[in-house]
Every structure is written in structure tokens, then in C-alpha cells.
GROMACS .gro file of C-alpha atoms in nm:
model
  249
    1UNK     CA    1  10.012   9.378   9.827
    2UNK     CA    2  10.395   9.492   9.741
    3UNK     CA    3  10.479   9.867   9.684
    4UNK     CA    4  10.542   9.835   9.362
    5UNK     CA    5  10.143   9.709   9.301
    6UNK     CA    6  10.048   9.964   9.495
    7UNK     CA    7  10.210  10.270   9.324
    8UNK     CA    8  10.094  10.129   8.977
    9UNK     CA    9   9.769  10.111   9.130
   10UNK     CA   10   9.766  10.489   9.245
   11UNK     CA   11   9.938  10.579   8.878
   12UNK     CA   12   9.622  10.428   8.752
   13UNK     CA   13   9.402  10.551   8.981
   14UNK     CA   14   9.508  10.901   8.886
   15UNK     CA   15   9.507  10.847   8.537
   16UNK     CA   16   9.133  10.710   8.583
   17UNK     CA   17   9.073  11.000   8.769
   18UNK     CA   18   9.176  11.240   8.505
   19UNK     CA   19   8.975  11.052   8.220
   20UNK     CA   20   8.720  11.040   8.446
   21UNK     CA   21   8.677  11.418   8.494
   22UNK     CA   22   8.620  11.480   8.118
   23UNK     CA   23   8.280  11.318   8.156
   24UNK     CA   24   8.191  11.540   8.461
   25UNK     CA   25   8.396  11.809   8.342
   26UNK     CA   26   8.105  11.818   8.041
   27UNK     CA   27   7.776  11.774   8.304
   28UNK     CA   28   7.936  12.043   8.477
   29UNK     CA   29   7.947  12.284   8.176
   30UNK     CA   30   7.618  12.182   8.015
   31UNK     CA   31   7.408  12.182   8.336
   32UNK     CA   32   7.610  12.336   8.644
   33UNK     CA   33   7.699  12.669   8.442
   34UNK     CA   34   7.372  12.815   8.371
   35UNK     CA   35   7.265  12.818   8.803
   36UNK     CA   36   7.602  12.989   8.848
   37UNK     CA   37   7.523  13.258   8.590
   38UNK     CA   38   7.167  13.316   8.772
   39UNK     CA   39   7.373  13.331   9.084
   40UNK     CA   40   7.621  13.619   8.957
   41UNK     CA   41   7.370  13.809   8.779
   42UNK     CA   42   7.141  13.801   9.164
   43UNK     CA   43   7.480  13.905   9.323
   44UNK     CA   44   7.557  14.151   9.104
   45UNK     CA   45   7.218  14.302   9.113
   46UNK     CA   46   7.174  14.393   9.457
   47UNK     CA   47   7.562  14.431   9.546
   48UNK     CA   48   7.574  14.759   9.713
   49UNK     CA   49   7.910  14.835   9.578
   50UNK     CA   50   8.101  15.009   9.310
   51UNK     CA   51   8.269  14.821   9.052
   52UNK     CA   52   8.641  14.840   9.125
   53UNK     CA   53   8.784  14.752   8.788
   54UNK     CA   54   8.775  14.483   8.528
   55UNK     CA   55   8.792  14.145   8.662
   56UNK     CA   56   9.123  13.990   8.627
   57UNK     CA   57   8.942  13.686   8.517
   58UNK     CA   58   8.669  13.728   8.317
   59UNK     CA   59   8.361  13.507   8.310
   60UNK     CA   60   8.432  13.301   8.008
   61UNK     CA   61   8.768  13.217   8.103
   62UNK     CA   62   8.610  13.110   8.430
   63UNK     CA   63   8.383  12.892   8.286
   64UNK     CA   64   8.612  12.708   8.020
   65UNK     CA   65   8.971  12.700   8.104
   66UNK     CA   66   8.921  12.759   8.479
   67UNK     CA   67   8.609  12.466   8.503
   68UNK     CA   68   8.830  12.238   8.336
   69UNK     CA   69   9.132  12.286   8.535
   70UNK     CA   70   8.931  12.245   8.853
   71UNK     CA   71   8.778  11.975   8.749
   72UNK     CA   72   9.043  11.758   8.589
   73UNK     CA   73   9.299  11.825   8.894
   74UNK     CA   74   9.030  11.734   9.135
   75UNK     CA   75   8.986  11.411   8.907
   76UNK     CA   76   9.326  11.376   8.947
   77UNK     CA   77   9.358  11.439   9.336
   78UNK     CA   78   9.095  11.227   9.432
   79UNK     CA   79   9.156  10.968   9.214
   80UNK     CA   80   9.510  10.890   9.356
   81UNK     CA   81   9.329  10.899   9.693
   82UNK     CA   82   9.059  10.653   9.613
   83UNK     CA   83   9.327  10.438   9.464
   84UNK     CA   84   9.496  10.409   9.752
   85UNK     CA   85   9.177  10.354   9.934
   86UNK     CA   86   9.092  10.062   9.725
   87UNK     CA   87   9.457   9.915   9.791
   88UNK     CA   88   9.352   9.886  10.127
   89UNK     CA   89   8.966   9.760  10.083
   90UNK     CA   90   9.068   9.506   9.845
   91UNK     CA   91   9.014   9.119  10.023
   92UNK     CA   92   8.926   9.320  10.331
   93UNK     CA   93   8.551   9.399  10.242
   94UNK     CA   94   8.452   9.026  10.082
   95UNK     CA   95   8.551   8.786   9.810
   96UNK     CA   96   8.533   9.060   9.543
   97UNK     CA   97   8.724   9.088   9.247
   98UNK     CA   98   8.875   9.390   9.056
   99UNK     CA   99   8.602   9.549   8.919
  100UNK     CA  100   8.402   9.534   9.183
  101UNK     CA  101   8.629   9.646   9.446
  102UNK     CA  102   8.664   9.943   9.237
  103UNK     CA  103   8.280  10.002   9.195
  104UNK     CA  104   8.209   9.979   9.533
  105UNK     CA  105   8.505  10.215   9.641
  106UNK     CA  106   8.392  10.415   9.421
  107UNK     CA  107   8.072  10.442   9.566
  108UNK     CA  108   8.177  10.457   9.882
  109UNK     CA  109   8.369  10.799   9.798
  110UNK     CA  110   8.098  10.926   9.635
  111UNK     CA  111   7.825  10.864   9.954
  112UNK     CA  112   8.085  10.928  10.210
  113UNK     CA  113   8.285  11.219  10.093
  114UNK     CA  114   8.043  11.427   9.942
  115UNK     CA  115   7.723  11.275   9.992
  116UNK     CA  116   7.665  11.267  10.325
  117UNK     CA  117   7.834  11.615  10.388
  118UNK     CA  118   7.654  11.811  10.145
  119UNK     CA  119   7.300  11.683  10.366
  120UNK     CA  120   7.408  11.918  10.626
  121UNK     CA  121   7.675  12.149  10.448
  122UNK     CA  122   7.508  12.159  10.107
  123UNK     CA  123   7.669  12.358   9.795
  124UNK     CA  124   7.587  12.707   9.698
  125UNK     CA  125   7.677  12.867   9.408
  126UNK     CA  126   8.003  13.060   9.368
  127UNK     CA  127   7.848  13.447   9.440
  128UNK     CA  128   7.616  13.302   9.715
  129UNK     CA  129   7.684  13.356  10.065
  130UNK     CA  130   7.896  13.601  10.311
  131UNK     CA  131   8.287  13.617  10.207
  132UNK     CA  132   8.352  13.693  10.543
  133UNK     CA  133   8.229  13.361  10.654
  134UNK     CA  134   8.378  13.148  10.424
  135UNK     CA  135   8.642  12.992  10.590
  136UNK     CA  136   8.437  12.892  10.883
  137UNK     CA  137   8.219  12.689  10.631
  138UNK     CA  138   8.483  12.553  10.445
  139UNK     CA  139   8.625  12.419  10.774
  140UNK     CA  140   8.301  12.318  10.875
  141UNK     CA  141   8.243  12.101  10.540
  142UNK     CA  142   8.552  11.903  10.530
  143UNK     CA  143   8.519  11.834  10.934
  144UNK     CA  144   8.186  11.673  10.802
  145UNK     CA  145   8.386  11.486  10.495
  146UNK     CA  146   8.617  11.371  10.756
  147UNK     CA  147   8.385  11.243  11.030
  148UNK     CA  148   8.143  11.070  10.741
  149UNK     CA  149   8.496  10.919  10.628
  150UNK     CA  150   8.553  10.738  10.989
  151UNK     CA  151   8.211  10.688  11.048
  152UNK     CA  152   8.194  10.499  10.726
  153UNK     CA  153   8.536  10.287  10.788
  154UNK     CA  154   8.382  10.231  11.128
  155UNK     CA  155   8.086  10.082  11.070
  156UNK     CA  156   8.265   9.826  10.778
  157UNK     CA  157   8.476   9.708  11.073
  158UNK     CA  158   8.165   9.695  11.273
  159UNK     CA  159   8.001   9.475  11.066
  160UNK     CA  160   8.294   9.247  10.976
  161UNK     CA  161   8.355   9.177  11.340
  162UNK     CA  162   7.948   9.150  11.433
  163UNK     CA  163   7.884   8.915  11.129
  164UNK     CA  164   8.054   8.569  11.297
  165UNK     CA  165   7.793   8.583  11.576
  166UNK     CA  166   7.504   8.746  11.394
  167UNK     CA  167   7.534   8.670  11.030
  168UNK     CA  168   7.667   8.856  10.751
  169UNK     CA  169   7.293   9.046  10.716
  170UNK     CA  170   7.204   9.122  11.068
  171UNK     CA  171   7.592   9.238  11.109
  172UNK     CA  172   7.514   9.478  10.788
  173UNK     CA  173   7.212   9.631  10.961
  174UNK     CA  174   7.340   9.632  11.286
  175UNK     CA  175   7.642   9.832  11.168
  176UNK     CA  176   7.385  10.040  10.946
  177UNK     CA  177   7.186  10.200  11.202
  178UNK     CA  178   7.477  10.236  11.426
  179UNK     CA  179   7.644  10.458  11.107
  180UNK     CA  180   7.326  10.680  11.119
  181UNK     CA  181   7.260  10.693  11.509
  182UNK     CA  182   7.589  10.882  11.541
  183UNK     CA  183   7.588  11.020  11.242
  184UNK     CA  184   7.201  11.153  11.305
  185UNK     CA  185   7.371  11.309  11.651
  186UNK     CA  186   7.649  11.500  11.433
  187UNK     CA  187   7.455  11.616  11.222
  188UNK     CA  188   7.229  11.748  11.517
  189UNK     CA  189   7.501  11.963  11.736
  190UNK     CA  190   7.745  12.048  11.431
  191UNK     CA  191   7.683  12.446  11.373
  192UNK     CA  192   7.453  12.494  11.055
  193UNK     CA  193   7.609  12.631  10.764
  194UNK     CA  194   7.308  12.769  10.553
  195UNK     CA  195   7.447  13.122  10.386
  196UNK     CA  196   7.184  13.175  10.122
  197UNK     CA  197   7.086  13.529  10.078
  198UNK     CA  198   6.698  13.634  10.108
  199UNK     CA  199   6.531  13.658   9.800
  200UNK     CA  200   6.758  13.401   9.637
  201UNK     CA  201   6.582  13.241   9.386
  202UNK     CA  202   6.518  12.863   9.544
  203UNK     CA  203   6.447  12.742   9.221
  204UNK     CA  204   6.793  12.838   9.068
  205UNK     CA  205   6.965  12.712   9.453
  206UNK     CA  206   6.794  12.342   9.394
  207UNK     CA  207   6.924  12.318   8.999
  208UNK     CA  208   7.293  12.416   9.110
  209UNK     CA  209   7.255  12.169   9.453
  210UNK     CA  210   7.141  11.893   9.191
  211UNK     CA  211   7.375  11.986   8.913
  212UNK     CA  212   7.684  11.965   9.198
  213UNK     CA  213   7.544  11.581   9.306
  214UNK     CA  214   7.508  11.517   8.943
  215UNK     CA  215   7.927  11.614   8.897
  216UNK     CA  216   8.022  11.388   9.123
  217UNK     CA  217   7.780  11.094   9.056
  218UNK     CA  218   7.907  11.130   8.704
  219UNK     CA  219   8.308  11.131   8.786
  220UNK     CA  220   8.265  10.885   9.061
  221UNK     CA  221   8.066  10.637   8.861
  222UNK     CA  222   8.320  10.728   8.512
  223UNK     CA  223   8.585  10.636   8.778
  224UNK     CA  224   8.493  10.286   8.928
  225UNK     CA  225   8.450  10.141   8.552
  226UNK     CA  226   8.758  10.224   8.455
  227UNK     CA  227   8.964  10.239   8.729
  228UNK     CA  228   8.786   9.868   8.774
  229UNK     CA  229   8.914   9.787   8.372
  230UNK     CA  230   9.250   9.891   8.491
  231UNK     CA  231   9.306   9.758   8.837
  232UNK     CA  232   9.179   9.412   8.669
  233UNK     CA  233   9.480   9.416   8.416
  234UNK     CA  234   9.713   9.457   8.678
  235UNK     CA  235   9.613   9.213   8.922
  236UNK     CA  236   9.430   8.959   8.751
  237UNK     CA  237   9.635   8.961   8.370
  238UNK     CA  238   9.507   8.673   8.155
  239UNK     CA  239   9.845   8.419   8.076
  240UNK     CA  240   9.991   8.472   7.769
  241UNK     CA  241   9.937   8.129   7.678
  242UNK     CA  242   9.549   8.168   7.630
  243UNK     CA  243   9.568   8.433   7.320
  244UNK     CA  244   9.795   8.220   7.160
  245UNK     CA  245   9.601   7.893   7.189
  246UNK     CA  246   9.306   8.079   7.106
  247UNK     CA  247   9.476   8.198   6.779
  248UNK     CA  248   9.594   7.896   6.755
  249UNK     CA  249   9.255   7.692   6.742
   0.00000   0.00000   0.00000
């Protein structure tokens, strides 16, 4: 694949990316805003200190403008990156075409970079959790993305090279339970990041946890179709010969 392919391809990816986020960008507001409200309203209930001011953002700015910004430039972001990842998985992974390249890097980001981490990093809401720790478990989270990342890449290459001697199934499995065996043994001795408050509501923790998998399930799924639609007009174009004979008859 020539640069030039390639840097159409990320173009697109990113402008799949962006569409993409409006879709998320909407499950976010409709279902991922009311757990963060319930999470403000606990913090600001038993915070211990004095109000120092107005905010210099307020809440409804936060949750419009500054939701969509995150959102769409996150769209953005990761959909040059999975672009670029699909560049690479493309003829390397099977005899797939476009679309389904794209589906299956797509959910191959989704599982392995946020999936997987959030099972032993999982999200809290914004006003959850000790500021003086939060560096440590943002560290601690994208470690996790990045080990899931290799892990995954891994055990592809695993099975590609197992499945001439053992078959393309037994190679997946075998490749499989190598992927959890190690990843079962991070997960183990990696230092737990749980920061939730006592007396946090679970009920309003497990509705922000499933609203922040529901996000990225929608702008990862939004993103394989048509990233898929897109990466299919650039490398597999129908001739220009076939509309006009079809006009034609």
C-alpha cells in the first residue's frame, strides 16, 4: 500500500471518526449525563470545603459545548489512529475485503483499547475519586490500554504462525487462551485502581460504568460502517464503464 493510499485512508479515517462521534456524542448526553449529575451533587454534598468562587465553567457549558468537544476530537484522534491500524491489518488478518477489515478493526479497538482496560481500571464519574491520585490512575489505565494493545497484536501473530501446523481453528484457540493466560497474570499483579468513595451510590457507579461502554460501543461500531463505506471507495472503486453500460441498457 503506497503513501498516498495510506494518507487518504487516515483523512478518511478521521473524517469517519468525527461523524462517528455525533452518534456517541448523543448516547453520551441522553444517558451518560444524568450519573455524572448524581456524582456532583454526592461530591458536593459531603465536600468538607468552602466554595471558593464561581466556577469558571459552569455545568451546562460542561455538559454541551465541553461534551461535544471531547467527544468529537476524541472521534477524531482515534479515528486517524484506527485508520492507520487498519492500513496495516488489511491482507494481513485473512482474505477480507473493505468493509470488513474495517468492522473488525473496529472491533478490535473497541475490545482492546477500552474494553479490556476498563475490567481492571474501570470508569468513574468525573467528581468520584481522590484528585491527589489521579495521575497515578491515569498512568495506570493507559499502561493497561497499552499492554491489552500488544497482547492483542500478539496473539494475531500467534495464531497466524500456529495455524499451518494446527489449523486455522485450533491456531485461534490456541492463541486465545494464551491472550488471557497473560493477560489473567496482568491483571493479577497490576496495582488496583478502585477510588470510589464510601457511601457512593453503586447504583448510580454501574449506570455511568455502562453508559461509558455504551459511548464507545456506539462510536466504535458508527465508525467501522462507515469508515468500511469509505475505505471500500478508495480501494475497491467500481470502473467507470459499469454505470454507463448500466445506463446504457
Amino acid at each position: 500500500m503506497n503513501s498516498t493510499v495510506v494518507r487518504t485512508l487516515l483523512v478518511r479515517g478521521m473524517l469517519a471518526g468525527l461523524v462517528a462521534g455525533i452518534p456517541a456524542l448523543i448516547f453520551a448526553y441522553l444517558v451518560g449525563e444524568g450519573p455524572v449529575d448524581a456524582a456532583i451533587a454526592f461530591e458536593s454534598a459531603h465536600s468538607h470545603h468552602e466554595a471558593g468562587g464561581e466556577e469558571l465553567v459552569g455545568r451546562s457549558l460542561q455538559s454541551t459545548a465541553g461534551l461535544a468537544t471531547g467527544v468529537l476530537v476524541y472521534g477524531v484522534a482515534v479515528g486517524g489512529i484506527a485508520a492507520l491500524a487498519f492500513c496495516f491489518a488489511l491482507g494481513r488478518i485473512g482474505r477480507f475485503g473493505a468493509r470488513a477489515t474495517a468492522a473488525l478493526t473496529a472491533v478490535a479497538a473497541f475490545g482492546a483499547g477500552y474494553l479490556v482496560p476498563m475490567l481492571k481500571y474501570p470508569a468513574n464519574p468525573p467528581a468520584v475519586g481522590n484528585p491527589d491520585t489521579l495521575d497515578k490512575r491515569t498512568a495506570l489505565f493507559f499502561l493497561m490500554i497499552a499492554l491489552s494493545v500488544l497482547l492483542t497484536t500478539a496473539a494475531v501473530l500467534l495464531g497466524r504462525r500456529l495455524a499451518g501446523r494446527l489449523g486455522n481453528w485450533n491456531a485461534s484457540v490456541a492463541a486465545g487462551a494464551a491472550f488471557l493466560a497473560v493477560l489473567t497474570v496482568a491483571m493479577v499483579f497490576l496495582p488496583s485502581g478502585e477510588n470510589v468513595p464510601e457511601g457512593f451510590p453503586a447504583t448510580d457507579l454501574w449506570e455511568f460504568r455502562l453508559a461509558a461502554i455504551g459511548v464507545q460501543a456506539v462510536l466504535w461500531t458508527a465508525f467501522g460502517l462507515f469508515f468500511g463505506y469509505l475505505a471500500e471507495r478508495v480501494l475497491e472503486p467500481k470502473p467507470t464503464g459499469q454505470r454507463v453500460s448500466t445506463l446504457a441498457a
